[in-house]
Amino acid sequence: MYKNNIKEIEQVIANYFEGIFYGDPDKLETCFTSNAIIYGDINGVPYQKSTTEYIDGVKNRQSPNELNEAFKMDTIGIDVIGNIAMAKVHLPMLGYNYYDYLSLTKIDSEWKIVNKIFSHVA
């Protein structure tokens, strides 16, 4: 069961990375619950958005792929306990060095991101 959960979470994270890297709002939308909240800071400036606002932002900007950036996103670790999980991921892109913590839960047999917190680390 644990190995299956890890594989399923890794697929959510792969879709998350691809949605961000290619600017694919449909793929990104499959990763989140509709009421997920995104918190963080960019250069020390607080950032808070709903899932809809966040995905719209990704959709309406040039993607890292369009800017000919190399794909360097990576999963640092995943911790699973029952139907909850936490993933730490690294997303160097668009001139930033983002680290995310993604809180996930299994809803109707599918893993979804319920919360994202992130920071740009100089």
XYZ file of N, CA and C in Angstrom:
366
model
N 0.826 -1.203 0.000
C 0.000 0.000 0.000
C 0.869 1.266 0.000
N 1.906 1.283 0.843
C 2.775 2.455 0.928
C 3.411 2.759 -0.421
N 3.926 1.729 -1.093
C 4.567 1.932 -2.396
C 3.574 2.450 -3.424
N 2.341 1.971 -3.380
C 1.310 2.475 -4.294
C 1.021 3.944 -4.027
N 0.923 4.311 -2.740
C 0.676 5.710 -2.392
C 1.806 6.609 -2.886
N 3.049 6.164 -2.697
C 4.197 6.954 -3.157
C 4.127 7.144 -4.672
N 3.850 6.076 -5.411
C 3.754 6.185 -6.879
C 2.653 7.151 -7.288
N 1.509 7.080 -6.626
C 0.393 7.964 -6.959
C 0.739 9.419 -6.643
N 1.393 9.653 -5.522
C 1.801 11.011 -5.143
C 2.865 11.520 -6.119
N 3.797 10.670 -6.487
C 4.818 11.067 -7.463
C 4.173 11.483 -8.782
N 3.079 10.830 -9.169
C 2.377 11.206 -10.402
C 1.712 12.568 -10.262
N 1.120 12.840 -9.094
C 0.533 14.166 -8.850
C 1.618 15.232 -8.951
N 2.759 14.961 -8.349
C 3.868 15.925 -8.382
C 4.386 16.095 -9.809
N 4.481 15.010 -10.568
C 4.917 15.113 -11.977
C 3.937 15.986 -12.762
N 2.643 15.806 -12.540
C 1.636 16.641 -13.209
C 1.756 18.093 -12.763
N 2.023 18.309 -11.487
C 2.220 19.645 -10.931
C 3.416 20.321 -11.620
N 4.545 19.620 -11.683
C 5.734 20.163 -12.348
C 5.438 20.484 -13.810
N 4.832 19.553 -14.526
C 4.545 19.756 -15.946
C 3.552 20.897 -16.157
N 2.540 20.978 -15.301
C 1.571 22.071 -15.414
C 2.232 23.427 -15.275
N 3.159 23.535 -14.324
C 3.879 24.793 -14.115
C 4.869 25.035 -15.259
N 5.673 24.020 -15.577
C 6.740 24.195 -16.567
C 6.194 24.521 -17.959
N 5.112 23.857 -18.348
C 4.546 24.064 -19.686
C 3.386 25.060 -19.698
N 3.023 25.587 -18.542
C 1.905 26.539 -18.479
C 0.586 25.888 -18.835
N 0.362 24.662 -18.362
C -0.825 23.878 -18.686
C -1.821 23.939 -17.529
N -2.801 24.838 -17.601
C -3.740 24.996 -16.486
C -4.596 23.751 -16.240
N -4.931 23.022 -17.293
C -5.759 21.826 -17.119
C -5.014 20.757 -16.320
N -3.762 20.550 -16.640
C -2.959 19.569 -15.915
C -2.759 20.010 -14.472
N -2.510 21.292 -14.286
C -2.293 21.829 -12.946
C -3.561 21.709 -12.099
N -4.689 21.956 -12.706
C -5.964 21.890 -11.991
C -6.240 20.490 -11.437
N -5.777 19.447 -12.130
C -6.011 18.077 -11.655
C -5.250 17.775 -10.368
N -4.270 18.571 -10.036
C -3.425 18.318 -8.867
C -4.016 18.834 -7.559
N -4.860 19.847 -7.634
C -5.335 20.553 -6.443
C -6.806 20.274 -6.149
N -7.164 20.388 -4.867
C -8.576 20.465 -4.521
C -9.040 21.869 -4.897
N -10.320 22.038 -5.111
C -10.834 23.342 -5.545
C -10.660 24.422 -4.482
N -10.549 24.022 -3.216
C -10.445 25.020 -2.147
C -9.037 25.099 -1.546
N -8.039 24.568 -2.249
C -6.655 24.656 -1.768
C -6.216 26.123 -1.732
N -5.332 26.419 -0.805
C -4.800 27.773 -0.667
C -3.292 27.712 -0.872
N -2.767 28.734 -1.514
C -1.335 28.834 -1.779
C -0.805 30.024 -0.976
N 0.171 29.755 -0.120
C 0.815 30.783 0.695
C 2.305 30.769 0.414
N 2.924 31.914 0.550
C 4.368 31.945 0.420
C 4.919 33.337 0.473
N 6.160 33.437 0.001
C 6.778 34.750 -0.125
C 7.707 34.728 -1.320
N 7.757 35.853 -1.978
C 8.660 36.042 -3.106
C 9.506 37.262 -2.777
N 10.794 37.033 -2.590
C 11.706 38.102 -2.178
C 11.221 38.811 -0.924
N 10.673 38.031 0.013
C 10.211 38.588 1.280
C 8.832 39.210 1.230
N 8.202 39.253 0.068
C 6.858 39.826 -0.071
C 5.830 38.705 0.085
N 4.908 38.839 1.050
C 3.908 37.791 1.265
C 3.045 37.557 0.024
N 2.644 36.301 -0.159
C 1.880 35.863 -1.320
C 0.793 34.924 -0.822
N -0.455 35.191 -1.212
C -1.563 34.295 -0.887
C -2.551 34.316 -2.039
N -2.918 33.136 -2.520
C -3.877 33.038 -3.611
C -4.731 31.793 -3.447
N -5.897 31.856 -4.038
C -6.726 30.664 -4.147
C -6.161 29.816 -5.283
N -6.637 28.589 -5.382
C -6.206 27.725 -6.480
C -6.526 28.366 -7.822
N -7.721 28.909 -7.954
C -8.142 29.536 -9.214
C -7.227 30.701 -9.574
N -6.943 31.564 -8.616
C -6.058 32.708 -8.872
C -4.650 32.243 -9.256
N -4.160 31.236 -8.557
C -2.825 30.718 -8.832
C -2.755 30.130 -10.244
N -3.705 29.291 -10.603
C -3.702 28.652 -11.922
C -3.878 29.688 -13.025
N -4.717 30.701 -12.799
C -4.858 31.788 -13.778
C -3.528 32.507 -13.988
N -2.781 32.703 -12.902
C -1.474 33.348 -13.012
C -0.509 32.537 -13.857
N -0.508 31.223 -13.658
C 0.350 30.340 -14.453
C -0.070 30.380 -15.914
N -1.373 30.382 -16.145
C -1.905 30.383 -17.518
C -1.560 31.672 -18.256
N -1.514 32.793 -17.550
C -1.359 34.092 -18.191
C 0.069 34.643 -18.172
N 1.032 33.813 -17.869
C 2.438 34.224 -17.934
C 3.166 33.336 -18.938
N 4.338 33.781 -19.347
C 5.154 32.923 -20.200
C 5.677 31.772 -19.351
N 5.570 30.578 -19.876
C 6.022 29.406 -19.132
C 7.542 29.286 -19.207
N 8.133 28.571 -18.247
C 9.570 28.314 -18.337
C 9.939 27.634 -19.663
N 9.075 26.746 -20.140
C 9.330 26.079 -21.422
C 9.372 27.091 -22.567
N 8.421 28.024 -22.598
C 8.392 29.046 -23.651
C 9.627 29.944 -23.594
N 10.207 30.068 -22.413
C 11.408 30.891 -22.240
C 12.687 30.076 -22.441
N 12.509 28.838 -22.924
C 13.634 27.938 -23.219
C 14.485 27.608 -21.994
N 13.855 27.561 -20.830
C 14.571 27.159 -19.624
C 14.698 25.641 -19.593
N 15.730 25.163 -18.961
C 15.890 23.726 -18.747
C 14.973 23.293 -17.608
N 14.431 22.094 -17.727
C 13.571 21.540 -16.676
C 14.466 21.037 -15.551
N 14.393 21.694 -14.389
C 15.245 21.337 -13.253
C 14.438 21.028 -11.997
N 13.127 20.901 -12.117
C 12.274 20.651 -10.961
C 12.534 19.250 -10.424
N 12.483 19.126 -9.093
C 12.836 17.852 -8.475
C 12.098 17.665 -7.159
N 11.798 16.418 -6.838
C 11.208 16.067 -5.548
C 12.330 15.762 -4.572
N 12.310 16.431 -3.438
C 13.325 16.227 -2.410
C 12.906 15.095 -1.473
N 11.627 15.047 -1.128
C 11.164 13.992 -0.235
C 9.656 13.948 -0.135
N 9.149 12.771 0.223
C 7.715 12.565 0.432
C 7.548 11.778 1.720
N 6.648 12.228 2.569
C 6.335 11.549 3.827
C 4.852 11.219 3.816
N 4.505 9.949 3.996
C 3.111 9.508 3.951
C 2.737 8.857 5.272
N 1.597 9.255 5.816
C 1.014 8.609 6.988
C -0.465 8.417 6.690
N -0.872 7.185 6.474
C -2.264 6.902 6.156
C -2.691 7.603 4.884
N -3.717 8.446 4.997
C -4.259 9.169 3.836
C -3.807 10.622 3.761
N -2.705 10.935 4.442
C -2.136 12.282 4.343
C -0.666 12.165 3.954
N -0.164 13.216 3.323
C 1.240 13.212 2.907
C 1.761 14.640 2.826
N 3.083 14.741 2.917
C 3.776 16.011 2.753
C 4.915 15.774 1.772
N 5.016 16.647 0.780
C 6.098 16.558 -0.192
C 6.889 17.860 -0.169
N 8.207 17.731 -0.216
C 9.095 18.886 -0.356
C 9.664 18.817 -1.757
N 9.491 19.907 -2.513
C 9.939 19.941 -3.897
C 10.748 21.212 -4.169
N 11.581 21.136 -5.190
C 12.443 22.256 -5.580
C 12.089 22.642 -7.009
N 11.838 23.932 -7.232
C 11.432 24.421 -8.546
C 12.265 25.635 -8.951
N 13.492 25.435 -9.417
C 14.270 26.573 -9.917
C 13.749 26.964 -11.299
N 13.196 28.175 -11.406
C 12.618 28.615 -12.684
C 12.361 30.102 -12.655
N 12.255 30.671 -13.826
C 11.888 32.082 -14.000
C 12.760 33.019 -13.171
N 14.013 32.632 -12.961
C 14.932 33.458 -12.194
C 14.768 33.321 -10.690
N 13.965 32.380 -10.248
C 13.727 32.148 -8.818
C 14.229 30.773 -8.425
N 14.395 30.586 -7.130
C 14.828 29.323 -6.555
C 13.776 28.911 -5.524
N 12.656 28.384 -6.014
C 11.526 28.059 -5.151
C 11.675 26.704 -4.475
N 11.272 26.661 -3.221
C 11.071 25.419 -2.487
C 9.622 25.414 -2.032
N 8.945 24.296 -2.284
C 7.539 24.155 -1.911
C 7.386 23.021 -0.916
N 6.434 23.188 -0.011
C 5.906 22.094 0.782
C 4.474 21.912 0.321
N 4.152 20.714 -0.147
C 2.815 20.401 -0.635
C 2.146 19.449 0.339
N 1.017 19.862 0.901
C 0.213 18.978 1.748
C -0.791 18.279 0.854
N -0.826 16.961 0.953
C -1.737 16.175 0.125
C -2.621 15.300 0.997
N -3.776 14.968 0.470
C -4.654 13.998 1.114
C -5.317 13.161 0.045
N -5.715 11.967 0.439
C -6.382 11.061 -0.490
C -7.882 11.286 -0.364
N -8.484 11.729 -1.466
C -9.918 12.029 -1.512
C -10.523 11.168 -2.612
N -11.518 10.357 -2.251
C -12.156 9.473 -3.233
C -11.118 8.682 -4.030
N -10.158 8.103 -3.335
C -9.110 7.254 -3.919
C -8.102 8.003 -4.790
N -8.086 9.340 -4.740
C -7.124 10.130 -5.512
C -6.374 11.086 -4.593
N -5.067 11.169 -4.791
C -4.261 12.120 -4.042
C -4.409 13.511 -4.653
N -4.622 14.502 -3.794
C -4.771 15.897 -4.222
C -3.978 16.809 -3.291
N -3.483 17.891 -3.840
C -2.817 18.923 -3.040
C -3.906 19.773 -2.386
N -3.848 19.873 -1.056
C -4.828 20.671 -0.326
C -4.246 21.995 0.152
N -2.896 22.085 0.132
C -2.240 23.313 0.570
C -0.828 23.340 -0.013
N -0.416 24.534 -0.405
C 0.950 24.721 -0.889
C 1.537 25.910 -0.149
N 2.699 25.712 0.445
C 3.457 26.838 0.996
C 4.814 26.833 0.296
N 5.339 28.011 0.041
C 6.578 28.087 -0.725
C 7.362 29.328 -0.354
N 8.642 29.277 -0.734
C 9.503 30.429 -0.542
C 10.577 30.437 -1.625
N 10.969 31.622 -2.016
C 12.130 31.797 -2.904
C 13.345 31.953 -2.010
N 14.335 31.106 -2.239
C 15.569 31.139 -1.451
C 16.686 31.670 -2.333
N 17.220 32.817 -1.954
C 18.287 33.438 -2.763
C 19.582 32.680 -2.657
